Every structure is written in structure tokens, then in C-alpha cells.
Coordinates of N, CA and C in Angstrom, one line a residue:
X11 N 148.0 58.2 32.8 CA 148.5 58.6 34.1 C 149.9 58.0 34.3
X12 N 149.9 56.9 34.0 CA 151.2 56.1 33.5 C 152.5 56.6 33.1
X13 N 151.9 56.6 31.8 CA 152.8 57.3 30.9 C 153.1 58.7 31.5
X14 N 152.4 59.6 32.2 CA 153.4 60.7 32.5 C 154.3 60.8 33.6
X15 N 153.9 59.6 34.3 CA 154.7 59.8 35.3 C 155.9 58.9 35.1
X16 N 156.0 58.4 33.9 CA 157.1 58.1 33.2 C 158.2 59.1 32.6
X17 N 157.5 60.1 32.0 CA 157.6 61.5 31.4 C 158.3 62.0 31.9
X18 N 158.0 62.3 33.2 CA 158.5 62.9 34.3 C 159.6 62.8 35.2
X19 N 159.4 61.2 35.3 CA 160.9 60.8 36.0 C 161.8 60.8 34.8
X20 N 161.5 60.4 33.6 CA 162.7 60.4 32.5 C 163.2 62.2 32.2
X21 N 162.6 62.9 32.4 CA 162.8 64.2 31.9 C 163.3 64.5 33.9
X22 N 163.1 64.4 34.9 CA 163.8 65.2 35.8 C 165.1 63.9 35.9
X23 N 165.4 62.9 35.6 CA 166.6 62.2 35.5 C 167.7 62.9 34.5
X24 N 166.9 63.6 33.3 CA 167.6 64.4 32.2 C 168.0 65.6 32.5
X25 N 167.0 66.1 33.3 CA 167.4 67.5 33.8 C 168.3 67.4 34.6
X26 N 168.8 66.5 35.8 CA 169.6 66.4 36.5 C 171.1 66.5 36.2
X27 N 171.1 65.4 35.0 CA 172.0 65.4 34.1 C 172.8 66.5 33.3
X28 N 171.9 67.1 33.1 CA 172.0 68.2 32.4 C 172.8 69.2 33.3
X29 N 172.0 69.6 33.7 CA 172.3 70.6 35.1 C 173.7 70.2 36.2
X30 N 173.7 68.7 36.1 CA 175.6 68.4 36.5 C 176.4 69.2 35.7
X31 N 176.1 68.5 34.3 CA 177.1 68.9 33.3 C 177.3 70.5 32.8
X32 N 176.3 70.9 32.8 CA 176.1 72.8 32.9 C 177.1 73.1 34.0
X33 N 176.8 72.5 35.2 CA 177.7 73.1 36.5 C 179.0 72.8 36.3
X34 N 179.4 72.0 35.7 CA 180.9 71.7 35.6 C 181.3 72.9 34.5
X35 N 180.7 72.5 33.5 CA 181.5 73.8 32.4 C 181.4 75.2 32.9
X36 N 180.7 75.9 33.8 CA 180.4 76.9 34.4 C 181.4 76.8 35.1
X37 N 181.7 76.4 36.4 CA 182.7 76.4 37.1 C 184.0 76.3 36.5
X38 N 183.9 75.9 35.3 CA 185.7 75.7 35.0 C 185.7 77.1 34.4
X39 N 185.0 78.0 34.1 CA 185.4 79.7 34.0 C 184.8 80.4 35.0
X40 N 184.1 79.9 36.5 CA 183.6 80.4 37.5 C 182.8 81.5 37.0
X41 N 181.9 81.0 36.4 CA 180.6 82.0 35.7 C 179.1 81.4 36.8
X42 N 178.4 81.8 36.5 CA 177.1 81.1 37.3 C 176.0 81.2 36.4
X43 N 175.0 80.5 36.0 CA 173.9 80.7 35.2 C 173.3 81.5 34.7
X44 N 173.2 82.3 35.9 CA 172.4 83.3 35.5 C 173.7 84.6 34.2
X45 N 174.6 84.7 34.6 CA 175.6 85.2 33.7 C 175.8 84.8 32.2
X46 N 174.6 83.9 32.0 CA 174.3 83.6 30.3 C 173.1 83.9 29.9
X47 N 172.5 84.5 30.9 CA 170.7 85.1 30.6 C 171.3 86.4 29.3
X48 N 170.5 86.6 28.2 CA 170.7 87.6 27.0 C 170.1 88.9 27.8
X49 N 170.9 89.5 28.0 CA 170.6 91.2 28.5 C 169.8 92.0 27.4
X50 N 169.2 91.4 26.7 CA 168.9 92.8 25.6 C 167.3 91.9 25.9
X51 N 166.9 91.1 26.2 CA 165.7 90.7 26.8 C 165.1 91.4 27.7
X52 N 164.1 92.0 27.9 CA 163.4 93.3 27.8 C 163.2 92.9 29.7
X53 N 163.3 91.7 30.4 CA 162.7 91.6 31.8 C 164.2 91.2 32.1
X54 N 165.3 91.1 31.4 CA 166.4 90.4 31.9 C 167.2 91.9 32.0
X55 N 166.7 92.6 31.1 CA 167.4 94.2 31.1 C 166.8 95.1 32.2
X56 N 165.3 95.3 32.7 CA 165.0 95.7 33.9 C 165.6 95.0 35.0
X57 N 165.2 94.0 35.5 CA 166.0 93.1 36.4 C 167.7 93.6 36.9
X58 N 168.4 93.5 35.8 CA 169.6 94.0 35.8 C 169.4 95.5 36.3
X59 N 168.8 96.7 35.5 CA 168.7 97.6 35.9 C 168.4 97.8 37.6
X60 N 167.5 97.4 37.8 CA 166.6 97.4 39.3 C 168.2 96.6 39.9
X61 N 168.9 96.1 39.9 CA 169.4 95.4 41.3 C 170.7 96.0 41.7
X62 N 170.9 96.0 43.0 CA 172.3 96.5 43.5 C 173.3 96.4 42.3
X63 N 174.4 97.1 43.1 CA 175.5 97.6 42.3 C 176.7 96.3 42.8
X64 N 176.6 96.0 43.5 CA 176.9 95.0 43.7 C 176.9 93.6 43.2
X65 N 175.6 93.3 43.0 CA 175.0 92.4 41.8 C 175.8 92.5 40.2
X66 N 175.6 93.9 40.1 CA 175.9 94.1 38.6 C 177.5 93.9 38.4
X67 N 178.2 94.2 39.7 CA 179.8 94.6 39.6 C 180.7 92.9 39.4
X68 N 180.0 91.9 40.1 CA 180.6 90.8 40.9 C 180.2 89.9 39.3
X69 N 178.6 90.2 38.5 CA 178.5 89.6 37.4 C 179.4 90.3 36.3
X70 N 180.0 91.4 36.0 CA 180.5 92.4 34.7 C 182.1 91.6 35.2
X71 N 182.9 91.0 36.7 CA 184.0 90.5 36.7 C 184.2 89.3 36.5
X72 N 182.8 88.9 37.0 CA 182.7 87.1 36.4 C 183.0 87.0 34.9
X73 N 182.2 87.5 34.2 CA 182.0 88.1 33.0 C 183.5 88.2 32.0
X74 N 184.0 89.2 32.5 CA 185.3 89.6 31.9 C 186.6 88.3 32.4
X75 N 186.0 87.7 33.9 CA 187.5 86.8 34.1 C 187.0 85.5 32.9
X76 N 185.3 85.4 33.1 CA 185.1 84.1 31.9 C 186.3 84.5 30.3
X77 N 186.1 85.7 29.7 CA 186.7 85.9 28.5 C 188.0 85.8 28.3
X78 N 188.5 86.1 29.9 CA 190.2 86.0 29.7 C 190.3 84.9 29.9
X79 N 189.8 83.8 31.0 CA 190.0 82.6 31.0 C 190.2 81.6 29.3
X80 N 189.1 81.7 28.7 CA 188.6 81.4 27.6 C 189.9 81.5 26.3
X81 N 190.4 83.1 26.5 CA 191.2 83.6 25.5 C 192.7 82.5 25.7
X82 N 192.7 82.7 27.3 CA 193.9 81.8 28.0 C 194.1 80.4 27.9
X83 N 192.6 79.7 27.7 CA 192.5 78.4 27.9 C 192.9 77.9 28.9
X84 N 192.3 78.5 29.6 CA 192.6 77.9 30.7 C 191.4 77.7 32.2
X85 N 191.5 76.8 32.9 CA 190.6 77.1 33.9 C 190.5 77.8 35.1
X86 N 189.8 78.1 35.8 CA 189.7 78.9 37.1 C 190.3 77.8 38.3
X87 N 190.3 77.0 38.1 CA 190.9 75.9 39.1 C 192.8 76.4 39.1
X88 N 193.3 76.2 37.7 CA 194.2 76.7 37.5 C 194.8 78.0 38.5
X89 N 194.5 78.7 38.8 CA 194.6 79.8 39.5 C 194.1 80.0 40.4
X90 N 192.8 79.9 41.0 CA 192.0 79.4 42.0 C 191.5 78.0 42.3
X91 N 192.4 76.9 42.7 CA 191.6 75.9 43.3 C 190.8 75.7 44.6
X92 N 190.9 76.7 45.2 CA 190.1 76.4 46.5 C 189.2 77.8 47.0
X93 N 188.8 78.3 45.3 CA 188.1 79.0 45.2 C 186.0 78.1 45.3
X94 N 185.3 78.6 46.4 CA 183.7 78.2 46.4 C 183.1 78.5 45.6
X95 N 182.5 78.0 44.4 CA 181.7 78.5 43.2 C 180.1 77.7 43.5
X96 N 178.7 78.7 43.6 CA 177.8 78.6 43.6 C 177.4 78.8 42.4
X97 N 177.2 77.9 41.3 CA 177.1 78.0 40.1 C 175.4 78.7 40.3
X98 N 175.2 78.0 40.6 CA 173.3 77.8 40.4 C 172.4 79.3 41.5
X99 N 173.4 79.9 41.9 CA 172.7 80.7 43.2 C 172.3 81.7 42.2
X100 N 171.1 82.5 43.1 CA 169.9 83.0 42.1 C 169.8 84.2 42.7
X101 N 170.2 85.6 42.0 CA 170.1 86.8 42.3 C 168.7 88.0 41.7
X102 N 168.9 87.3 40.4 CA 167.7 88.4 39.7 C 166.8 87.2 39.1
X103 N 167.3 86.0 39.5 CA 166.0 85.3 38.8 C 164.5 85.7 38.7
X104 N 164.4 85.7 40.8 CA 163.1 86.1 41.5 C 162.7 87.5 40.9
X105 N 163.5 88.4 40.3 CA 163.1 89.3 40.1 C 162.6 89.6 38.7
X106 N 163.0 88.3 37.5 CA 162.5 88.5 36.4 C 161.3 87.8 36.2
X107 N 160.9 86.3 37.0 CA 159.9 86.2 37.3 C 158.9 87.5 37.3
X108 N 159.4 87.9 38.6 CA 158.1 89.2 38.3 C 157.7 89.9 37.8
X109 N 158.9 90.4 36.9 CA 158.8 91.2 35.7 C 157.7 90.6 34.7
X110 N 158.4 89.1 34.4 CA 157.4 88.6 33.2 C 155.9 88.5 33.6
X111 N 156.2 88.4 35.2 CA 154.5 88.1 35.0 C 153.4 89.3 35.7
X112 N 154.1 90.4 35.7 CA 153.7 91.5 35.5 C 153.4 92.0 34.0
X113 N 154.1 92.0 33.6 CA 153.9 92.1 32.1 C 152.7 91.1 31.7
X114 N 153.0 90.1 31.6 CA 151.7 89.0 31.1 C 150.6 89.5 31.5
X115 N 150.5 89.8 32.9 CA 149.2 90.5 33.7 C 148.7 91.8 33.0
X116 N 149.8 92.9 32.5 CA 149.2 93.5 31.9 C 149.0 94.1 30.6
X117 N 149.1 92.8 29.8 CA 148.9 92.3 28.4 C 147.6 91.8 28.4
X118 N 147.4 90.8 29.9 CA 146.1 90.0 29.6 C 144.6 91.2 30.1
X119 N 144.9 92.3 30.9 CA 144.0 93.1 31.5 C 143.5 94.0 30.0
X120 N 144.9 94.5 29.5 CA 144.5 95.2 28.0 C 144.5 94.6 27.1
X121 N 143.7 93.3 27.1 CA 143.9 92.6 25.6 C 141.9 93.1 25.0
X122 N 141.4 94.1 25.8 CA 140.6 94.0 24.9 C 140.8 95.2 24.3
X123 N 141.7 96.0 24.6 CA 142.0 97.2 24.0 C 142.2 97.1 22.3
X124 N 142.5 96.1 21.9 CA 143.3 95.5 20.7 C 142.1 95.3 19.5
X125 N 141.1 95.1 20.2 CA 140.1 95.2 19.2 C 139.2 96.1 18.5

């Protein structure tokens, strides 16, 4: 019992850490997290599909200004310093959640199909 709650505070002290340092390199090309999810992942490709056009338009410019930034070396501060970046805000997360566990649900309903 000990030990995990050792586990625990060492691994969410790490995660914290982490997730600083994630937000900083994100913000210096004003990308957001979710804009590194791999689209060809089968709940991250519905998700995308299913959501406003809005969603999709504001990630495909994030997207394209990360590359020129990158090509430019340079950062988004550079040009926008007093631009607001919500690195961490969550648009299709909630929505891939469901995906996957809709799917799991109905993997686990037809798994006697398989025999």
C-alpha cells in the first residue's frame, strides 16, 4: 500500500513535469496536443471526421503555421507575443474516448462470434 502511493506521487510529480515541458515546446509553434494525435488511427480518423468544420479548419492552420514556423525557425512569440495559447484544451478527445470504447464494447459483445 506503501509503495504505491509512492508510485503515484513519483509518477504524477513526473507527469507534471512532463506536461510543463510538452506545453512549452507546443506553444513555441502554437500547436495544442491534441494536433499530434496520428490521423490514420482508426478513432482519431472518425473523431476528426464527426466534428465541426471549425474544429478541423483552426487544427489544418495550426498545423500548416507549426511547419512554416519550424522551416523558419522560428517561434510564434516572434510574431505573436501576446497571442493566448491553450495548449492542453480538449476538442475531440471526449469524442475519441467514445469511439474507443464503443468499439471495445463491441469487440467484447462479439467475441464469441470468433469461435
Amino acid at each position: 500500500m506503501a509503495l504505491r502511493m509512492v508510485y503515484d506521487k513519483t509518477m504524477g510529480f513526473a507527469a507534471r513535469q512532463y506536461q510543463s515541458v510538452l506545453g512549452n515546446q507546443l506553444s513555441q509553434y502554437g500547436l495544442r496536443y491534441e494536433d499530434l494525435l496520428i490521423e490514420e488511427e482508426s478513432a482519431v480518423a472518425e473523431a476528426l471526421s464527426n466534428a465541426d468544420s471549425d474544429v478541423l479548419i483552426s487544427r489544418t492552420r495550426r498545423l500548416k503555421r507549426a511547419i512554416d514556423l519550424g522551416y523558419k525557425r522560428k517561434n510564434l512569440q516572434d510574431y505573436a507575443p501576446d497571442m493566448e495559447l491553450d495548449t492542453f484544451k480538449k476538442e475531440i478527445s471526449l469524442d475519441i474516448e467514445k469511439i474507443k470504447a464503443r468499439d471495445h464494447e463491441y469487440a467484447h459483445l462479439n467475441a464469441h462470434n470468433k469461435m
